[in-house]
XYZ file of C-alpha atoms in Angstrom:
771
model
C -28.000 11.283 37.980
C -28.348 7.365 39.095
C -25.543 5.348 39.317
C -25.570 3.660 35.965
C -25.761 7.160 34.357
C -22.663 8.777 36.111
C -19.913 9.265 33.235
C -17.052 9.820 37.088
C -17.421 5.971 37.340
C -15.735 3.278 35.655
C -17.683 1.850 32.751
C -18.584 -1.952 34.616
C -19.236 -0.209 38.278
C -22.259 1.157 35.689
C -23.171 -1.695 33.559
C -23.087 -3.305 37.050
C -25.370 -1.278 39.033
C -27.929 -1.782 36.320
C -27.652 -5.131 35.735
C -28.612 -5.112 39.093
C -31.801 -3.772 38.274
C -33.394 -5.631 35.472
C -35.347 -8.474 34.852
C -35.086 -11.374 32.848
C -36.861 -10.062 29.792
C -34.704 -7.077 30.133
C -32.241 -8.024 30.437
C -32.384 -10.381 27.491
C -33.637 -7.267 25.543
C -30.455 -6.235 25.672
C -28.804 -9.335 24.355
C -30.424 -9.436 20.428
C -31.744 -7.101 16.869
C -33.702 -6.511 14.986
C -33.034 -5.534 10.961
C -35.558 -3.202 9.974
C -36.459 -3.065 6.551
C -38.814 -0.182 5.678
C -41.475 -2.033 6.767
C -42.585 -5.249 8.482
C -43.862 -6.817 5.687
C -43.657 -10.591 4.721
C -40.948 -11.091 3.223
C -42.728 -12.496 -0.616
C -44.240 -9.091 -0.483
C -40.069 -8.127 -0.655
C -38.323 -6.555 -3.524
C -35.342 -8.164 -3.616
C -33.997 -11.079 -5.505
C -30.864 -11.801 -3.756
C -30.301 -12.592 -0.079
C -26.662 -10.404 0.828
C -26.792 -12.699 4.436
C -26.348 -15.998 4.842
C -29.949 -18.163 4.159
C -31.354 -14.297 4.263
C -35.325 -15.546 3.007
C -35.690 -18.845 4.902
C -35.001 -16.799 8.418
C -36.177 -13.215 7.995
C -40.075 -15.097 7.424
C -40.288 -15.765 10.875
C -39.117 -12.527 11.979
C -40.837 -10.471 14.861
C -42.378 -7.235 13.713
C -40.588 -3.935 15.103
C -42.866 -3.449 17.926
C -42.503 -7.397 18.981
C -38.716 -6.925 19.160
C -38.494 -3.501 20.476
C -40.426 -5.275 23.742
C -38.286 -4.245 27.301
C -35.301 -2.608 24.900
C -32.818 -4.346 22.415
C -29.124 -4.499 22.491
C -28.125 -3.656 18.579
C -30.074 -2.051 16.091
C -29.481 -3.716 12.916
C -27.556 -2.004 9.641
C -29.771 1.410 9.300
C -27.880 2.840 7.159
C -26.637 -0.194 5.615
C -29.874 -2.022 4.405
C -32.201 0.378 1.902
C -30.644 2.744 -0.458
C -31.101 6.606 2.066
C -29.723 9.550 2.196
C -27.538 10.598 5.491
C -30.689 13.001 6.191
C -33.129 9.820 5.198
C -30.744 7.282 7.290
C -30.418 10.027 10.393
C -34.162 10.200 10.395
C -34.809 6.434 10.486
C -32.095 6.423 13.396
C -33.417 8.945 15.726
C -36.897 7.027 15.508
C -35.746 3.372 15.626
C -34.034 4.632 19.361
C -36.808 6.848 20.968
C -38.812 3.598 19.889
C -36.284 1.392 22.223
C -35.326 4.620 24.857
C -39.610 4.836 25.223
C -39.691 0.795 25.282
C -36.209 0.238 27.804
C -38.009 0.896 31.524
C -34.524 2.374 32.036
C -33.913 4.580 28.572
C -31.459 2.122 27.534
C -30.733 3.042 24.199
C -30.273 0.295 20.906
C -25.906 0.142 20.103
C -26.321 0.989 15.781
C -24.503 -1.385 13.438
C -22.954 -1.406 10.320
C -20.992 -3.369 7.489
C -17.396 -0.874 6.716
C -14.823 -3.209 5.427
C -14.367 -1.377 1.994
C -15.291 2.181 3.925
C -19.426 2.554 5.519
C -21.800 0.486 3.450
C -24.277 2.438 2.157
C -25.420 5.086 -0.661
C -23.366 7.672 -1.653
C -19.725 6.434 0.278
C -16.420 6.005 -0.710
C -15.647 2.451 -1.590
C -12.349 1.555 -1.395
C -9.851 -0.922 -1.862
C -11.215 -4.360 -0.965
C -9.516 -5.631 2.408
C -7.185 -8.037 0.086
C -5.306 -4.577 -1.197
C -5.093 -3.671 1.828
C -2.401 -6.778 2.108
C -0.451 -5.757 -1.049
C 0.184 -2.319 0.584
C 2.523 -3.841 3.299
C 1.637 -0.360 4.018
C -0.193 -1.041 7.680
C 0.047 2.554 9.249
C -1.431 4.099 5.421
C -4.987 0.717 6.589
C -4.693 2.918 10.075
C -6.142 6.216 8.103
C -8.203 4.689 6.099
C -9.779 2.693 8.864
C -9.653 6.022 10.579
C -11.712 7.989 7.793
C -13.862 5.732 7.572
C -14.575 5.512 11.429
C -15.010 9.691 11.195
C -17.942 8.594 8.681
C -20.040 6.188 10.813
C -19.519 8.666 14.024
C -20.635 11.344 12.567
C -23.751 9.547 11.957
C -24.059 7.683 15.087
C -23.065 4.227 14.416
C -20.861 2.922 17.428
C -19.628 -0.501 15.747
C -18.334 -1.832 12.602
C -18.059 -5.192 11.425
C -14.680 -5.720 9.889
C -12.208 -6.312 9.760
C -12.033 -9.396 8.606
C -8.457 -11.955 10.311
C -9.351 -15.217 8.220
C -5.685 -15.679 7.171
C -6.433 -17.544 3.485
C -6.399 -21.672 3.381
C -8.133 -22.320 -0.363
C -7.749 -19.669 -2.956
C -11.000 -20.983 -3.948
C -12.874 -19.953 -1.423
C -15.535 -16.831 -2.306
C -14.725 -14.890 0.259
C -10.759 -14.474 -0.130
C -10.901 -10.800 -1.654
C -12.288 -10.034 2.372
C -9.111 -10.721 3.512
C -5.737 -9.248 3.654
C -3.814 -13.003 2.760
C -2.002 -15.960 3.290
C 0.294 -15.109 6.092
C -0.634 -14.520 10.033
C 2.103 -11.918 10.350
C 1.040 -9.980 6.769
C -2.817 -10.361 8.178
C -2.574 -9.950 11.564
C -0.667 -6.844 10.930
C -2.246 -4.945 8.571
C -5.622 -6.003 10.090
C -4.244 -4.179 13.104
C -3.745 -0.974 12.231
C -7.016 -1.110 10.803
C -8.830 -1.572 13.737
C -6.366 0.641 15.617
C -7.898 3.351 12.628
C -11.448 2.545 13.098
C -11.570 3.150 17.174
C -9.582 6.151 16.862
C -12.197 7.388 15.738
C -14.466 6.446 18.346
C -16.305 3.256 16.694
C -15.647 0.188 17.709
C -13.849 -2.739 15.764
C -15.167 -6.485 15.066
C -12.691 -8.856 14.617
C -13.915 -11.737 12.584
C -14.634 -14.830 11.622
C -13.271 -16.386 14.805
C -11.749 -18.988 14.253
C -10.880 -21.480 10.890
C -13.930 -19.597 8.424
C -11.452 -19.565 5.549
C -9.960 -23.203 5.868
C -13.346 -24.615 4.303
C -13.589 -27.890 3.094
C -12.492 -27.050 -0.951
C -13.201 -23.259 -0.639
C -17.317 -24.193 -0.169
C -18.131 -21.620 1.801
C -19.913 -22.522 5.470
C -17.717 -26.487 4.531
C -16.900 -27.972 7.878
C -12.508 -26.854 8.590
C -10.670 -30.355 8.834
C -7.885 -29.280 10.614
C -5.422 -30.053 13.867
C -4.683 -27.714 17.390
C -1.579 -27.087 16.220
C -2.854 -25.385 12.420
C -4.922 -22.982 14.449
C -2.692 -22.546 17.507
C 0.059 -21.384 14.501
C -1.422 -20.171 11.252
C -5.212 -19.230 12.280
C -5.073 -17.723 15.909
C -2.056 -15.185 15.904
C -3.416 -12.436 14.386
C -7.276 -12.630 15.949
C -4.412 -12.231 18.988
C -2.394 -9.246 17.862
C -5.565 -7.646 17.754
C -6.893 -8.398 21.104
C -3.353 -7.440 22.896
C -1.374 -4.990 20.331
C -5.110 -3.675 18.326
C -7.211 -3.929 21.706
C -9.771 -4.441 19.900
C -13.280 -4.162 21.737
C -15.084 -6.669 19.643
C -15.124 -10.289 18.299
C -17.457 -12.273 15.237
C -17.596 -15.624 15.797
C -17.403 -18.346 12.497
C -20.350 -20.051 10.880
C -18.357 -22.890 10.725
C -17.585 -26.155 12.721
C -13.955 -27.262 13.497
C -13.380 -31.092 14.137
C -17.410 -31.556 14.579
C -17.396 -28.271 16.921
C -19.594 -25.135 15.609
C -17.495 -22.067 16.810
C -21.076 -20.706 17.308
C -20.910 -23.121 21.085
C -16.977 -23.440 21.267
C -16.485 -22.008 24.739
C -12.907 -23.595 24.050
C -12.627 -20.448 21.760
C -14.837 -17.947 22.575
C -14.239 -18.254 26.866
C -10.976 -20.362 26.911
C -8.779 -18.626 23.807
C -9.922 -15.415 23.214
C -11.094 -14.459 27.288
C -8.979 -16.000 30.149
C -6.284 -16.991 27.900
C -5.508 -13.010 25.608
C -7.587 -11.436 27.986
C -10.645 -10.013 26.037
C -13.135 -8.523 27.610
C -15.660 -6.961 25.306
C -19.071 -8.839 23.759
C -18.785 -11.340 21.277
C -21.821 -11.040 19.004
C -22.752 -13.720 16.293
C -22.389 -13.777 12.210
C -25.898 -13.323 10.864
C -28.203 -15.642 12.171
C -24.763 -18.225 12.818
C -27.498 -19.094 16.475
C -29.934 -20.341 14.496
C -27.705 -22.585 12.577
C -26.853 -25.067 15.541
C -30.765 -26.472 14.691
C -31.310 -25.707 10.808
C -27.127 -26.754 9.254
C -25.085 -27.831 11.982
C -27.880 -29.574 13.679
C -26.527 -29.765 17.321
C -29.782 -28.092 18.894
C -32.778 -29.356 18.885
C -35.117 -26.494 19.466
C -34.527 -22.768 19.837
C -33.954 -22.924 23.895
C -31.286 -25.234 22.801
C -29.640 -23.747 20.849
C -29.473 -20.786 23.078
C -28.385 -21.937 25.839
C -25.323 -23.436 23.691
C -23.781 -20.393 22.016
C -24.180 -18.341 25.639
C -22.935 -21.005 27.741
C -20.121 -21.195 25.361
C -19.243 -16.898 25.797
C -21.712 -15.968 22.572
C -23.082 -12.576 24.433
C -25.298 -10.813 21.315
C -27.467 -12.748 18.509
C -27.632 -10.575 15.663
C -29.136 -9.669 12.976
C -32.468 -9.872 14.470
C -33.076 -12.241 17.866
C -34.677 -15.516 17.267
C -32.455 -18.332 19.685
C -32.184 -15.747 22.421
C -35.888 -14.631 22.829
C -35.797 -18.127 24.410
C -33.673 -18.167 27.326
C -36.733 -17.504 29.658
C -37.421 -21.171 28.253
C -34.312 -22.185 28.360
C -33.494 -21.400 31.702
C -37.089 -22.993 32.743
C -35.887 -26.240 31.377
C -32.430 -26.150 33.254
C -30.366 -25.770 30.085
C -28.889 -21.790 30.980
C -28.970 -19.832 34.465
C -29.460 -16.767 35.044
C -25.835 -16.354 35.500
C -24.775 -16.264 32.443
C -27.351 -14.375 31.184
C -26.265 -12.191 33.289
C -22.159 -12.622 32.412
C -23.165 -11.669 28.634
C -25.734 -8.550 29.560
C -23.021 -7.330 31.392
C -20.644 -6.880 28.783
C -23.448 -5.119 26.548
C -23.629 -2.809 28.903
C -20.427 -2.232 29.879
C -19.799 -1.307 26.277
C -22.835 0.726 25.945
C -21.134 2.843 28.874
C -17.833 3.015 27.079
C -19.962 4.100 24.381
C -21.730 6.731 26.329
C -25.200 4.659 25.978
C -25.446 5.173 29.469
C -24.769 9.195 30.049
C -27.814 11.149 31.531
C -29.293 13.012 28.602
C -27.810 11.130 25.744
C -29.486 11.689 22.331
C -28.843 10.004 19.533
C -28.058 12.310 17.308
C -25.871 14.673 19.674
C -22.388 15.105 17.571
C -24.095 13.752 13.897
C -23.719 15.965 10.856
C -26.882 15.567 8.638
C -24.445 17.234 6.021
C -22.125 15.234 5.811
C -20.702 14.065 2.643
C -19.245 10.719 2.948
C -17.416 10.474 -0.681
C -15.406 13.405 -0.063
C -12.415 14.286 -1.826
C -10.592 13.648 1.721
C -12.057 10.084 1.651
C -11.043 10.211 -2.142
C -7.566 10.613 -1.604
C -6.726 8.000 1.323
C -8.419 5.572 -1.133
C -5.809 6.231 -4.160
C -3.238 6.212 -2.596
C -4.586 2.674 -0.849
C -4.880 1.643 -4.285
C -1.684 3.492 -5.694
C 0.408 1.207 -3.357
C -1.559 -1.420 -4.120
C -1.269 -2.167 -8.210
C 1.368 -5.385 -8.373
C 3.543 -5.442 -11.576
C 4.060 -8.883 -12.007
C 6.638 -10.057 -14.411
C 7.853 -6.999 -17.836
C 9.522 -7.525 -20.401
C 9.870 -3.406 -20.983
C 6.935 -2.955 -23.014
C 5.697 -0.988 -19.730
C 5.741 1.842 -19.408
C 3.837 2.290 -22.672
C 6.100 5.696 -23.082
C 5.171 5.685 -27.472
C 3.013 2.758 -28.292
C 1.462 3.186 -31.059
C -2.062 2.004 -31.451
C -3.551 0.159 -28.337
C -6.348 -1.708 -28.222
C -8.019 -2.147 -24.885
C -10.319 -5.877 -25.065
C -12.169 -7.476 -21.905
C -15.278 -7.016 -19.236
C -13.443 -5.195 -16.953
C -13.241 -2.123 -18.439
C -17.153 -1.835 -19.340
C -17.988 -1.729 -15.886
C -17.034 -0.142 -12.728
C -17.862 -2.157 -10.023
C -15.519 -4.987 -10.502
C -13.466 -2.475 -9.168
C -15.539 -3.387 -5.457
C -16.003 -6.017 -2.806
C -18.920 -8.038 -1.917
C -19.681 -5.461 0.921
C -19.503 -2.370 -1.039
C -22.875 -0.881 -1.244
C -23.180 -0.699 -4.149
C -22.271 -5.042 -5.472
C -24.062 -6.035 -1.777
C -27.089 -4.115 -2.183
C -28.158 -1.399 -5.621
C -27.421 -4.528 -7.402
C -30.579 -6.466 -6.012
C -31.964 -5.273 -9.016
C -29.843 -6.548 -11.475
C -28.690 -3.154 -12.359
C -25.267 -1.440 -12.509
C -26.027 2.034 -10.831
C -23.349 2.480 -7.450
C -24.499 6.223 -6.472
C -21.295 7.563 -7.105
C -18.890 9.300 -10.076
C -16.109 6.595 -10.534
C -14.125 7.253 -14.393
C -14.375 3.983 -16.538
C -10.849 2.731 -18.036
C -12.251 3.837 -21.449
C -13.090 7.679 -20.000
C -9.421 8.119 -18.916
C -6.611 5.761 -21.115
C -7.494 7.390 -24.126
C -5.751 10.692 -22.726
C -3.329 9.451 -20.391
C -2.029 7.169 -23.513
C -2.141 10.433 -25.838
C -2.624 7.605 -29.177
C -4.927 5.666 -30.878
C -7.034 3.309 -28.500
C -9.568 1.399 -29.313
C -12.277 -0.398 -27.100
C -13.868 -3.891 -27.142
C -15.884 -6.302 -24.324
C -15.082 -9.886 -26.052
C -17.264 -11.008 -23.788
C -18.798 -10.770 -20.022
C -17.648 -11.261 -17.198
C -19.198 -14.573 -17.237
C -21.329 -14.750 -20.783
C -19.936 -13.332 -24.200
C -21.096 -14.458 -27.379
C -18.805 -15.725 -30.114
C -19.464 -11.965 -32.211
C -18.100 -10.191 -29.266
C -14.971 -12.215 -29.379
C -14.567 -12.417 -33.043
C -14.563 -8.334 -32.650
C -12.660 -7.843 -29.982
C -9.572 -10.679 -31.358
C -9.241 -8.152 -34.890
C -9.121 -5.297 -32.982
C -6.325 -6.592 -31.161
C -4.589 -8.399 -34.379
C -4.337 -4.645 -35.767
C -2.872 -2.488 -33.296
C 0.567 -2.785 -31.576
C -0.041 -3.226 -28.199
C -3.657 -5.103 -26.739
C -4.686 -4.022 -22.860
C -6.308 -7.306 -21.469
C -8.588 -6.828 -18.458
C -9.725 -9.420 -17.311
C -11.479 -10.640 -13.939
C -13.974 -10.236 -11.056
C -17.350 -8.779 -10.438
C -18.129 -8.689 -6.777
C -21.281 -10.116 -5.491
C -23.009 -13.102 -2.682
C -24.516 -16.413 -3.279
C -23.341 -17.144 -6.802
C -25.125 -13.330 -7.892
C -21.329 -13.196 -8.545
C -17.397 -14.204 -9.286
C -15.787 -13.529 -6.254
C -17.791 -12.451 -3.446
C -19.849 -14.274 0.066
C -20.396 -17.246 -1.602
C -19.530 -17.122 -4.851
C -16.673 -19.779 -4.345
C -14.911 -21.809 -7.737
C -14.333 -25.162 -7.934
C -10.984 -24.145 -10.095
C -8.495 -21.684 -10.363
C -8.939 -20.580 -13.925
C -10.509 -17.221 -15.484
C -14.055 -17.139 -14.390
C -16.743 -17.338 -17.795
C -14.636 -17.173 -21.639
C -11.882 -14.981 -20.547
C -10.121 -17.678 -20.356
C -11.322 -17.960 -24.084
C -10.093 -14.320 -24.594
C -6.805 -14.248 -23.783
C -5.589 -17.269 -25.093
C -7.145 -15.685 -28.406
C -5.459 -12.259 -28.021
C -2.657 -14.143 -27.344
C -2.672 -15.878 -30.305
C -2.769 -12.745 -32.659
C 0.716 -12.319 -32.522
C 0.058 -9.193 -30.406
C 2.359 -7.965 -27.847
C -0.246 -7.964 -24.624
C -0.365 -6.278 -21.191
C -2.465 -8.468 -18.883
C -4.383 -7.097 -17.110
C -6.627 -8.770 -13.921
C -9.117 -7.233 -11.271
C -9.425 -9.615 -8.926
C -10.888 -10.507 -5.593
C -8.610 -13.814 -5.546
C -5.472 -15.773 -7.659
C -6.296 -17.198 -10.609
C -4.215 -19.547 -12.259
C -2.123 -17.959 -15.007
C 0.693 -20.337 -15.764
C -0.186 -20.578 -19.501
C -0.135 -17.543 -20.324
C 2.576 -15.722 -17.787
C 5.211 -16.916 -20.173
C 3.542 -15.546 -23.359
C 2.236 -12.000 -22.178
C 4.644 -9.306 -22.754
C 3.504 -7.747 -18.695
C 1.741 -8.381 -16.173
C -0.775 -5.930 -13.995
C -2.461 -7.487 -10.980
C -5.157 -5.176 -8.632
C -6.862 -6.497 -6.411
C -10.024 -4.929 -6.585
C -8.878 -1.073 -6.301
C -11.571 1.138 -5.162
C -13.130 4.111 -6.824
C -9.991 5.698 -8.051
C -9.013 2.141 -9.523
C -9.234 3.287 -13.583
C -7.205 6.563 -13.305
C -4.309 4.440 -11.056
C -4.622 1.567 -13.525
C -3.990 4.280 -16.119
C -1.111 5.943 -14.259
C 0.524 2.245 -14.010
C 0.918 1.264 -17.410
C 1.992 4.623 -18.577
C 4.681 4.892 -16.013
C 3.635 8.306 -14.088
C 2.981 5.691 -11.031
C 5.951 3.595 -10.302
C 4.058 0.321 -9.216
C 4.593 -1.039 -5.771
C 2.473 -3.174 -4.397
C 3.429 -6.946 -3.363
C 1.293 -10.556 -3.452
C -0.125 -10.688 -0.261
C -0.877 -14.227 -2.077
C 1.085 -16.323 -4.632
C -0.196 -16.375 -7.861
C -0.816 -20.606 -9.227
C 0.339 -21.969 -12.112
C -2.202 -24.171 -12.954
C -5.502 -24.067 -12.199
C -6.592 -27.482 -10.839
C -7.878 -27.559 -7.197
C -4.804 -27.110 -5.410
C -5.589 -25.124 -2.226
C -1.933 -24.721 -0.862
C -0.517 -21.209 0.353
C 3.058 -20.727 0.618
C 2.988 -22.118 4.263
C 3.615 -25.907 3.205
C 6.265 -28.031 5.142
C 8.696 -30.179 2.691
C 5.861 -32.553 1.769
C 3.863 -30.189 1.060
C 5.877 -28.143 -1.599
C 7.269 -29.886 -4.611
C 8.762 -32.770 -4.051
C 10.459 -34.902 -7.072
C 10.189 -38.180 -6.870
C 7.191 -38.702 -3.905
C 4.569 -36.742 -6.689
C 3.979 -35.360 -10.146
C 2.554 -32.435 -9.328
C 4.172 -29.610 -8.850
C 1.553 -27.492 -6.411
C 4.809 -24.481 -6.582
C 2.832 -21.061 -7.769
C 4.190 -18.837 -11.027
C 4.222 -15.798 -9.040
C 5.314 -16.458 -4.880
C 3.771 -14.614 -2.406
C 5.619 -11.757 -1.841
C 6.595 -10.735 -4.773
C 6.985 -7.544 -7.187
C 8.112 -6.028 -9.677
C 8.918 -2.189 -10.158
C 10.417 0.316 -12.947
C 13.013 0.632 -10.652
C 15.390 -2.119 -9.335
C 16.584 -3.249 -6.082
C 19.356 -5.301 -4.213
C 19.491 -6.719 -0.530
C 23.027 -7.073 0.694
C 25.538 -6.893 3.633
C 23.040 -9.962 5.843
C 24.534 -9.423 9.352
C 23.672 -11.112 12.819
C 23.642 -9.695 15.713
C 25.131 -12.700 17.226
C 26.125 -16.270 16.566
C 23.832 -18.258 20.230
C 20.924 -16.268 21.954
C 19.102 -18.223 24.872
C 15.916 -18.858 24.038
C 14.143 -15.899 26.206
C 16.875 -13.558 24.361
C 17.013 -11.440 21.334
C 19.179 -11.608 17.935
C 19.109 -8.386 15.070
C 18.762 -8.973 11.522
C 20.075 -6.452 9.071
C 20.227 -5.889 5.759
C 21.074 -2.676 3.187
C 18.866 -2.029 0.098
C 19.415 0.057 -2.432
C 17.928 0.976 -5.296
C 19.945 0.909 -8.838
C 17.730 1.752 -11.315
C 17.245 5.355 -12.145
C 13.919 6.313 -10.634
C 12.564 6.428 -7.685
C 10.691 3.648 -5.530
C 9.796 1.754 -2.700
C 10.472 -1.440 -1.951
C 8.958 -4.675 0.620
C 11.620 -5.935 2.228
C 10.946 -8.846 3.321
C 12.074 -11.192 6.622
C 12.293 -14.516 6.046
C 12.172 -17.621 9.413
C 13.413 -21.182 8.405
C 13.872 -23.920 11.209
C 16.211 -26.513 9.556
C 15.353 -29.577 12.464
C 12.273 -29.561 14.974
C 10.134 -31.463 16.896
C 7.390 -31.146 14.468
C 6.897 -30.380 10.752
C 7.320 -26.685 10.397
C 6.866 -24.042 7.518
C 9.914 -23.866 4.653
C 9.279 -20.333 5.259
C 7.956 -18.139 6.685
C 7.483 -14.465 7.632
C 8.024 -13.035 10.455
C 8.846 -9.431 9.312
C 8.386 -6.337 6.654
C 9.151 -3.030 6.273
C 8.304 -1.527 2.633
C 10.938 1.893 2.018
C 10.385 4.489 -0.394
C 13.613 4.978 -1.727
C 14.933 8.017 -4.418
C 16.827 6.632 -7.042
C 20.142 5.651 -5.989
C 19.620 5.992 -2.591
C 20.861 2.877 0.303
C 19.337 2.177 3.944
C 20.341 0.208 6.361
C 17.241 -1.948 7.762
C 17.714 -3.786 11.170
C 14.633 -6.032 12.158
C 14.563 -7.147 16.480
C 13.490 -10.508 16.151
C 12.872 -12.066 20.207
C 12.582 -15.878 20.321
C 9.462 -15.676 20.930
C 9.246 -14.829 17.092
C 10.796 -18.621 16.661
C 8.495 -20.098 18.539
C 5.449 -22.998 17.565
C 2.600 -25.699 19.015
C 4.908 -28.455 19.616
C 3.750 -32.260 20.681
C 2.563 -31.632 23.176
C 0.390 -29.190 21.847
C 1.943 -26.486 24.598
C 3.934 -23.174 22.511
C 7.030 -23.974 23.040
C 10.860 -22.268 21.338
C 12.943 -25.607 20.817
C 16.787 -24.940 20.615
C 18.585 -25.411 18.415
C 19.661 -23.529 14.819
C 16.793 -20.964 12.962
C 18.294 -19.449 9.596
C 16.954 -16.010 10.133
C 16.568 -14.853 5.508
C 15.889 -11.178 4.068
C 14.341 -11.370 1.049
C 11.549 -9.463 -2.409
C 9.552 -12.307 -1.993
C 9.713 -15.446 -0.083
C 10.937 -17.382 -3.138
C 13.776 -14.421 -3.513
C 15.497 -15.058 -0.481
C 19.716 -13.967 0.899
C 21.005 -16.657 1.967
C 19.396 -17.753 5.067
C 22.207 -16.813 8.262
C 21.860 -18.749 11.339
C 21.466 -18.814 14.552
C 21.785 -20.952 17.216
C 19.520 -20.957 20.564
C 20.736 -21.755 23.746
C 19.403 -23.348 26.660
C 16.653 -25.574 27.858
C 12.688 -26.807 26.145
C 11.015 -22.984 26.848
C 7.281 -23.371 27.139
C 5.725 -19.514 26.412
C 3.652 -17.811 28.192
C 0.385 -16.102 27.172
C 1.930 -12.176 26.398
C 4.207 -13.781 24.033
C 5.642 -11.075 21.180
C 3.944 -10.519 18.533
C 5.617 -8.405 16.225
C 9.044 -7.626 14.834
C 10.450 -4.584 15.331
C 12.664 -2.747 12.807
C 14.663 -0.226 12.438
C 16.629 1.936 9.249
C 20.058 3.368 9.654
């Protein structure tokens, strides 16, 4: 047995032994990858109608053939299951064949690491599509997302996949950005806790998670995909980086992916400050950083800071970016970069050591390793267990925004259902769900899954006279369609208007990667449909199935009820029907605000005084119609008897904040108790309020529970005038609330002592106990 094959040695020790035997070309091969299609035909011959990665056609046109790419081995196999529609046996056969080629080409028989997309479930044919990530945030239930991610990871592991390119830790800064659906919200603590739970669940199944996109991606100017990031160091440190830090320090994340964007002129792809100083030196991350697809080539093609592929490779590798995905491009020029003096081989060695260590951890260097060992050719990727988890995530994510008492629909009489959502179940899925990501390439509506539409389940659920008309499509519609829906609504006692998004890529959709919007009007003619139905005088229940928040100020006071679902996945129809009929008591809470006006307002709730409503300063009011954290249900809750354990604590101390929550209604339900921090006076401008803790509590009718939040002084820290993280002495206010705008009066706690610089390893969470 060779040293690197010995599982008795530490993975890093095994990797170092193998590295010492490799030539430069063999090392470079470990930093590359290949995206293998069914054939290596020229790009013009491929049967595709749109890209599934940025500038895909432009980059893959010069991609090496499989035979060229596999010489000397390979680092990663890109999306063996997720590129084309394949069954589990077909995908396993492809994987085995490609791994056989890789190991045969490697002098040391080192296999490639297989990665796949898995944000809303395994992105492959026939796999369960779970609710979109923005719906995870709406659950406010990290333990449920951990369970979901474990189910996803078990499916990936069962077919030989080693790494999942999920989840996103981007904090939403502009609702117009197309990838809002892929995030878990606009608050760093919510994003961090929910995302970290996903990481823990996926890795508990033996699959390495990948944090993305590091960092700042969601703050692009005007919400345009890949646009520059105009952000100072303080906002980056206090809003953007904390979720990633939590996932590294507390989630033990195994891999990280860079962002496409530049921050103040420096692309994340080539930022040593981000990829080495912050990620590795400050946070202690030891795993590999993989490139977002073709982002190293972006240094030459779009950022234009590298004059050649060798130059781009040197910039990325020196910054700390280890593996090039989805196919080897600039990293095929490492020898040239070294010969030109742009790079030294020691830097290459550092990256290769990380890659080989990861392979050792995953067992890929073990003697006798086989590509299909432990796999299951009969794996059901849409099992009943998966469906149960998907249903429970959907159940806890649906948000009742407003209700004048019309819901639940107990005896609704004649019901009209209009709008495009009920006509196409793909509206329940995000852009990285296989039906929208791959199957939609040919313009069809196939999903490869058994999914009920609303018209399949709602008539039986309501038990009455239910009629359906589309009224319009997601982005189109005729006057005749609109007139038909209005006529149907006018004759009904209640009209359910179903509006929302159809996810896609790069403009082929209303939500998703590259599907950015100029403003927050409902897409296409959907707003016109809502207005026309409201004009009939019929009572309207507005149901939104979306990937981003749309402006509802002009409708909110005129609808009898409003239900918000964020792409609820394969069980969406059943869950929505049960919410509307009252069988299910909705418990979701907003992970993002719902804006009032549709104008281009990028602001979130994390605003200072002058970023909020400023009477006498600006005529524009940025406050949302429904704030971050909002949500009601078919019961009611009261918060009272708030108390703190001390009126003063040292700047490194701990205070407990306790509050009683009571279900004051007549049915069981769940309330999310949210704890906010206010910092009235600080050396830099601070948000008016910021979430620092939360707990979702299941309660029987009439039940009361006492919650205690343990707040370390570190949780009040921020980046000071000298760009150091500090805890500042002085008064802070703690308040529990039902939302960011519905809170109890703040209780003052004074931090005593000297201004404290907070070192690395600070307290990142706020534990909650129940009395």
